[in-house]
Structures are given as C-alpha cells and as structure tokens.
Amino acid sequence: MILQDKVALVTGGTSGIGRATALAFAQRSEGKLNEVIALGAAGAKVVFSGRRDAEGEKTAKQIRETGAECLYVH
C-alpha cells in the first residue's frame, strides 16, 4: 500500500471521477508495488466532500467495506 498512513483529500467525491478517485485512494492490496500501482491500490485514509448526502453516504459505505478509513464532509 503505497499511501498507507497518509490521508487523501478528494473534492466532488459523491459521483463521477471524484468518487472513482476516492475509491482508488482507499483500495488496499498486498501485491507487488507494480501491481499495486496498476490496480490503483493506494491504501490511504480518505476524506472526501460532495453536495449530495445520499451518494456521499453510499460512497463512504463502499470505502469502509474495503477496510479503509474514511470521512464524508458535506
């Protein structure tokens, strides 16, 4: 996990590219470094914001299901 013990701050994380970015920062993998980078498995703690609470809570739930820590800020 190349960003383990780091915090990623993502704006617009409730949909589209922002949501995909928040999920990618949270993904965890125990593979080799090249595989981790290729899969986007960074392993960071994620703080993300967005305007739509329902979508934000869904994204936060999905991130937490990977075992990563996250905080959604409206």
XYZ file of C-alpha atoms in Angstrom:
74
model
C 0.000 0.000 0.000
C 1.917 2.950 -1.290
C -0.081 5.567 0.641
C -0.506 3.690 3.914
C -0.649 6.111 6.884
C -1.385 9.006 4.514
C -4.615 10.979 4.110
C -6.112 11.733 0.701
C -8.471 14.718 0.393
C -10.901 14.463 -2.532
C -13.478 17.055 -3.560
C -16.545 16.056 -5.547
C -16.313 12.529 -4.167
C -20.006 11.703 -4.358
C -20.067 10.886 -8.077
C -18.105 10.541 -11.287
C -14.354 11.000 -11.355
C -14.248 12.281 -7.759
C -15.982 9.146 -6.487
C -13.693 6.895 -8.518
C -10.681 8.781 -7.161
C -11.825 8.405 -3.539
C -12.363 4.674 -4.065
C -8.963 4.260 -5.760
C -7.128 6.004 -2.914
C -8.833 3.699 -0.415
C -8.193 0.386 -2.180
C -5.787 -1.936 -0.434
C -3.608 -4.667 -1.886
C -0.800 -6.841 -0.619
C 0.691 -7.367 -4.081
C 3.974 -6.219 -5.557
C 4.475 -2.475 -5.998
C 3.941 -2.561 -9.773
C 0.700 -4.497 -9.328
C -0.464 -2.107 -6.613
C 0.126 0.913 -8.842
C -1.520 -0.753 -11.841
C -4.595 -1.643 -9.788
C -4.739 1.777 -8.127
C -4.436 0.175 -4.695
C -3.047 3.012 -2.640
C -4.320 2.227 0.885
C -4.795 5.828 2.056
C -7.269 7.132 4.606
C -9.788 9.165 2.609
C -11.564 12.409 3.436
C -13.968 13.434 0.696
C -16.604 16.072 0.147
C -19.628 16.441 -2.071
C -23.011 18.104 -2.343
C -25.271 15.034 -2.323
C -25.562 13.368 1.069
C -27.199 10.128 -0.095
C -24.457 9.478 -2.649
C -21.799 10.525 -0.134
C -23.023 8.009 2.416
C -23.091 5.264 -0.252
C -19.508 6.065 -1.256
C -18.395 6.125 2.396
C -20.016 2.737 2.991
C -18.295 1.289 -0.061
C -14.922 2.629 1.097
C -15.402 1.246 4.619
C -16.310 -2.167 3.192
C -12.771 -2.350 1.766
C -11.401 -1.956 5.301
C -10.203 1.600 4.729
C -10.982 4.572 6.941
C -12.933 7.484 5.512
C -14.814 10.623 6.397
C -17.521 12.226 4.265
C -17.907 16.004 4.638
C -20.916 17.797 3.151
